[in-house]
Amino acid sequence: MPTAAASRRYRYRMGWRTYADVACLDQRSDAISGTVAGDPGSDRVVAHFVTHGSMRLESPEEAVTLRPGSVCVRDIRTAWRFSFGAGTVAPLLIVPRSGLVPHLPAGTTLPTLTMAEQGAPEVRLLSGHLELMKSFADGELPQAGLRAAGNATLELLAAVLSANCPADGAPFRSSLRAAGLLAIDEYLLDPQLDPALIAHLLNVSVRTLHRAFADTGDPVMACVRQRRLDRARAELAAGGGLTVSEIAARWHFADASHFVRSFKKRHGVTPSACVPREPAGPEPRDSP
């Protein structure tokens, strides 16, 4: 809990459910900031699932801003500065480090901070499992069921960490890239979206942002363009009535011809090929 917090009054609600060595918490908070003291002897790892509002975490080595759709797994042996935006909803999962580490691939070092997207398959599987666990009433599961549920939680959280903690010693860059993709998706329609804006949103330097994306071979703006082309294809396929030129302008392509070339390179077909066709009328029959 905070060792230093804002002095003004605020509302904070937390509900606990425990399953063997695993604890699930429903956390809601007004705007608040403070410090969580590090506990070097702790055996706990905490995962935050931000669904509403915003949450910022800062340590001496790094800082991240969590927005809806973000998942953050952090080491509570490290001291953290934190701040919650007004109306933040961020359920927590608390697990034992000693139970989690054996489920990680050999050689994986549990980082201080790991970020992921809630839309990722392994995160969706973990979230679905946690929702199922919460659906059971207190005392409904026998002890053997509680142990099995807790072990499944550890395995699923390990899968999230394995997918977002590469073994090349660059877990922070991987987590920063995941946060960058979330920021890109949130501001995809903004004509001012560029590396400077994304770096500002994440509170890192533009150079640090570029280094995080360089690990995958796709520069920042290439990822922006790819995601805009993917959204454009989805809108064309939905048949909303917009022309190809209007879709190109909506997703901030300089002109329709540039959009068509980029679209075909990305998807292998032209934009017009993705537009639903009007159903053909009945074929004329020969007169008797």
XYZ file of C-alpha atoms in Angstrom:
288
model
C 0.000 0.000 0.000
C 1.127 3.617 -0.456
C 3.707 4.953 1.990
C 3.064 8.492 0.758
C -0.084 9.711 -0.919
C -1.948 12.857 -1.744
C -3.336 14.479 1.392
C -6.743 15.313 -0.029
C -9.619 12.894 0.431
C -10.300 10.341 -2.246
C -12.398 7.247 -2.814
C -10.731 3.878 -3.176
C -12.450 0.502 -3.341
C -10.898 -2.930 -3.450
C -12.527 -6.352 -3.206
C -10.496 -9.525 -2.575
C -10.915 -13.106 -3.756
C -8.242 -15.720 -3.048
C -7.599 -19.074 -4.713
C -4.855 -21.031 -2.960
C -1.744 -18.792 -3.356
C -3.388 -16.499 -5.932
C -5.367 -13.346 -5.119
C -7.701 -11.438 -7.466
C -8.671 -7.877 -6.594
C -11.245 -5.500 -8.055
C -9.704 -2.045 -7.692
C -11.387 1.323 -8.363
C -9.876 4.678 -7.483
C -10.284 8.424 -7.777
C -7.270 10.493 -8.820
C -4.409 9.779 -6.411
C -0.622 9.619 -6.450
C 1.978 8.328 -4.061
C 4.738 5.782 -3.522
C 4.786 2.036 -2.978
C 7.893 1.073 -1.024
C 9.942 -1.772 -2.441
C 10.103 -4.985 -0.447
C 13.342 -6.835 -1.318
C 12.200 -9.941 0.554
C 8.795 -10.187 -1.109
C 7.745 -13.286 -3.009
C 4.912 -11.507 -4.823
C 4.366 -10.427 -8.423
C 1.471 -8.114 -9.316
C -0.400 -7.800 -12.622
C -2.608 -4.759 -13.356
C -5.407 -4.934 -15.949
C -6.436 -1.344 -16.741
C -9.998 -1.189 -18.115
C -10.937 2.461 -17.429
C -8.993 5.619 -16.670
C -5.202 5.656 -16.554
C -2.361 4.617 -14.301
C 1.282 5.680 -14.291
C 4.199 3.795 -12.745
C 7.725 5.125 -12.276
C 10.840 3.455 -10.929
C 14.426 4.745 -10.955
C 14.988 2.850 -14.231
C 11.762 3.270 -16.199
C 8.325 4.833 -16.403
C 5.138 3.779 -18.176
C 1.620 5.108 -18.580
C -1.099 2.449 -18.626
C -4.282 3.156 -20.556
C -7.407 1.051 -21.077
C -6.366 -2.165 -22.764
C -2.983 -2.294 -21.026
C -1.688 -5.103 -18.863
C 1.330 -4.537 -16.651
C 3.175 -7.166 -14.612
C 5.536 -5.644 -12.045
C 7.999 -6.747 -9.423
C 6.994 -5.397 -6.001
C 10.535 -5.796 -4.715
C 11.190 -2.494 -6.546
C 9.932 0.838 -5.194
C 7.408 2.533 -7.501
C 5.903 5.971 -7.783
C 2.307 5.661 -8.921
C -0.599 7.847 -9.973
C -4.193 6.967 -10.854
C -6.398 9.099 -13.070
C -9.932 9.880 -11.906
C -12.283 6.913 -12.239
C -9.542 4.376 -12.860
C -10.596 0.731 -12.821
C -7.613 -1.627 -12.723
C -8.216 -5.153 -11.392
C -5.130 -6.801 -9.906
C -3.755 -10.303 -9.857
C -1.201 -11.167 -7.148
C 0.794 -14.392 -7.429
C 3.837 -15.903 -5.691
C 7.104 -15.435 -7.565
C 8.288 -18.844 -6.351
C 5.240 -20.447 -7.962
C 5.449 -18.431 -11.191
C 9.124 -18.754 -12.133
C 9.092 -22.574 -12.597
C 6.472 -22.133 -15.340
C 8.717 -19.780 -17.359
C 11.033 -21.094 -20.091
C 14.499 -22.032 -18.886
C 16.797 -19.028 -18.760
C 14.014 -16.450 -18.618
C 14.694 -13.675 -16.118
C 11.598 -12.137 -14.594
C 11.915 -8.411 -15.425
C 11.042 -5.492 -13.176
C 8.180 -4.501 -15.485
C 6.426 -6.200 -18.384
C 3.606 -4.789 -20.506
C 1.166 -6.518 -22.826
C -2.082 -5.823 -24.667
C -5.378 -7.185 -23.343
C -6.302 -8.165 -26.897
C -3.357 -10.569 -27.168
C -4.503 -14.233 -27.254
C -2.551 -15.273 -24.153
C -3.915 -12.286 -22.179
C -7.491 -12.977 -23.311
C -7.115 -16.572 -22.151
C -5.821 -15.421 -18.754
C -8.596 -12.829 -18.399
C -11.259 -15.382 -19.277
C -9.858 -17.787 -16.695
C -9.913 -15.078 -14.003
C -13.518 -14.164 -14.825
C -14.494 -17.829 -14.554
C -12.766 -18.111 -11.185
C -14.617 -15.054 -9.878
C -17.932 -16.604 -10.900
C -17.661 -19.248 -8.192
C -19.162 -18.407 -4.819
C -16.999 -18.556 -1.710
C -16.650 -22.151 -0.588
C -18.077 -23.554 -3.836
C -14.761 -24.985 -5.013
C -13.113 -27.724 -2.920
C -9.480 -27.313 -1.910
C -8.325 -29.478 -4.814
C -10.258 -27.221 -7.204
C -8.744 -24.094 -5.671
C -5.234 -25.492 -6.068
C -5.917 -26.437 -9.687
C -7.348 -22.975 -10.423
C -4.325 -21.311 -8.819
C -1.862 -23.459 -10.768
C -3.691 -22.723 -14.034
C -3.439 -19.003 -13.261
C 0.329 -19.281 -12.782
C 0.722 -21.148 -16.073
C -1.378 -18.616 -17.986
C 0.466 -15.634 -16.482
C 3.755 -17.327 -17.365
C 2.515 -17.572 -20.964
C 1.851 -13.807 -20.971
C 5.348 -13.122 -19.647
C 6.974 -15.562 -22.073
C 5.282 -13.848 -25.018
C 6.447 -10.410 -23.905
C 9.871 -11.087 -22.342
C 12.282 -12.100 -25.091
C 15.335 -14.040 -23.973
C 17.681 -11.543 -25.671
C 17.949 -9.307 -22.596
C 15.561 -6.650 -23.917
C 12.331 -7.078 -21.918
C 11.865 -3.336 -21.412
C 12.063 -2.592 -25.140
C 9.507 -5.315 -25.827
C 7.169 -3.897 -23.171
C 7.683 -0.353 -24.457
C 6.806 -1.470 -27.979
C 3.582 -3.078 -26.671
C 2.708 0.207 -24.956
C 3.568 2.085 -28.138
C 1.195 -0.045 -30.202
C -1.602 0.661 -27.723
C -0.932 4.397 -28.023
C -0.877 4.132 -31.820
C -4.252 2.379 -31.866
C -5.751 5.006 -29.558
C -4.575 7.941 -31.711
C -4.742 6.286 -35.136
C -7.204 8.849 -36.517
C -5.161 11.782 -35.227
C -3.398 13.535 -38.144
C -0.647 14.620 -35.712
C 0.263 11.020 -34.823
C 4.037 10.696 -35.139
C 6.971 9.361 -33.081
C 7.187 12.583 -31.057
C 3.536 12.317 -29.973
C 3.841 8.615 -29.123
C 7.034 9.210 -27.125
C 5.301 12.055 -25.276
C 2.342 9.822 -24.404
C 4.686 7.156 -23.036
C 7.009 9.627 -21.316
C 10.136 8.374 -23.070
C 12.527 9.958 -25.549
C 11.948 9.603 -29.285
C 15.285 7.797 -29.517
C 14.218 5.245 -26.885
C 10.940 4.704 -28.749
C 12.730 4.099 -32.063
C 15.100 1.614 -30.416
C 12.146 -0.362 -29.032
C 10.591 -0.669 -32.489
C 13.919 -1.377 -34.204
C 14.066 -4.784 -32.481
C 11.236 -6.011 -34.720
C 12.508 -4.446 -37.945
C 9.382 -2.265 -38.362
C 9.939 1.481 -37.754
C 7.344 3.378 -35.731
C 5.634 5.050 -38.690
C 5.627 1.790 -40.650
C 3.546 0.289 -37.819
C 1.233 3.322 -37.935
C 0.781 2.920 -41.697
C 0.165 -0.832 -41.434
C -2.492 -0.379 -38.735
C -4.191 2.382 -40.726
C -4.273 0.142 -43.790
C -5.764 -2.666 -41.697
C -8.473 -0.324 -40.366
C -9.126 0.967 -43.883
C -9.629 -2.567 -45.172
C -12.059 -3.332 -42.345
C -14.077 -0.193 -43.147
C -14.166 -0.966 -46.862
C -15.322 -4.527 -46.161
C -18.043 -3.216 -43.836
C -19.597 -1.317 -46.736
C -20.206 1.973 -44.975
C -20.730 3.869 -48.204
C -17.453 5.800 -48.212
C -15.497 5.915 -51.464
C -11.915 4.758 -51.751
C -10.785 8.410 -51.895
C -12.772 9.220 -48.744
C -11.286 6.234 -46.910
C -7.797 7.316 -48.020
C -8.351 10.814 -46.640
C -9.885 9.511 -43.412
C -6.745 7.473 -42.689
C -4.412 10.331 -43.656
C -2.935 9.134 -46.931
C -1.686 11.949 -49.159
C -3.779 10.927 -52.144
C -5.844 8.033 -53.451
C -3.114 6.682 -55.738
C -0.630 6.469 -52.848
C -3.302 4.767 -50.751
C -4.063 2.214 -53.487
C -0.373 1.338 -53.937
C 0.195 0.965 -50.187
C -3.021 -1.003 -49.736
C -2.145 -3.485 -52.487
C 1.364 -3.949 -51.102
C -0.052 -4.632 -47.641
C -3.073 -6.781 -48.517
C -2.337 -8.143 -51.988
C -5.552 -6.727 -53.477
C -6.794 -3.273 -54.444
C -9.141 -1.361 -52.126
C -12.019 -1.671 -54.582
C -11.747 -5.463 -54.410
C -12.672 -5.292 -50.709
C -15.870 -3.313 -51.240
C -18.981 -5.526 -50.993
C -20.743 -5.943 -54.304
C -24.433 -5.237 -54.709
C -26.327 -8.509 -55.094
C -27.049 -9.216 -58.717
C -30.657 -9.354 -59.811
C -32.217 -12.518 -61.244
C -30.815 -13.515 -64.572
C -33.261 -12.970 -67.474
C -34.842 -16.122 -68.758
C -35.370 -16.869 -72.411
C -38.914 -16.303 -73.605
C -40.832 -19.491 -74.203
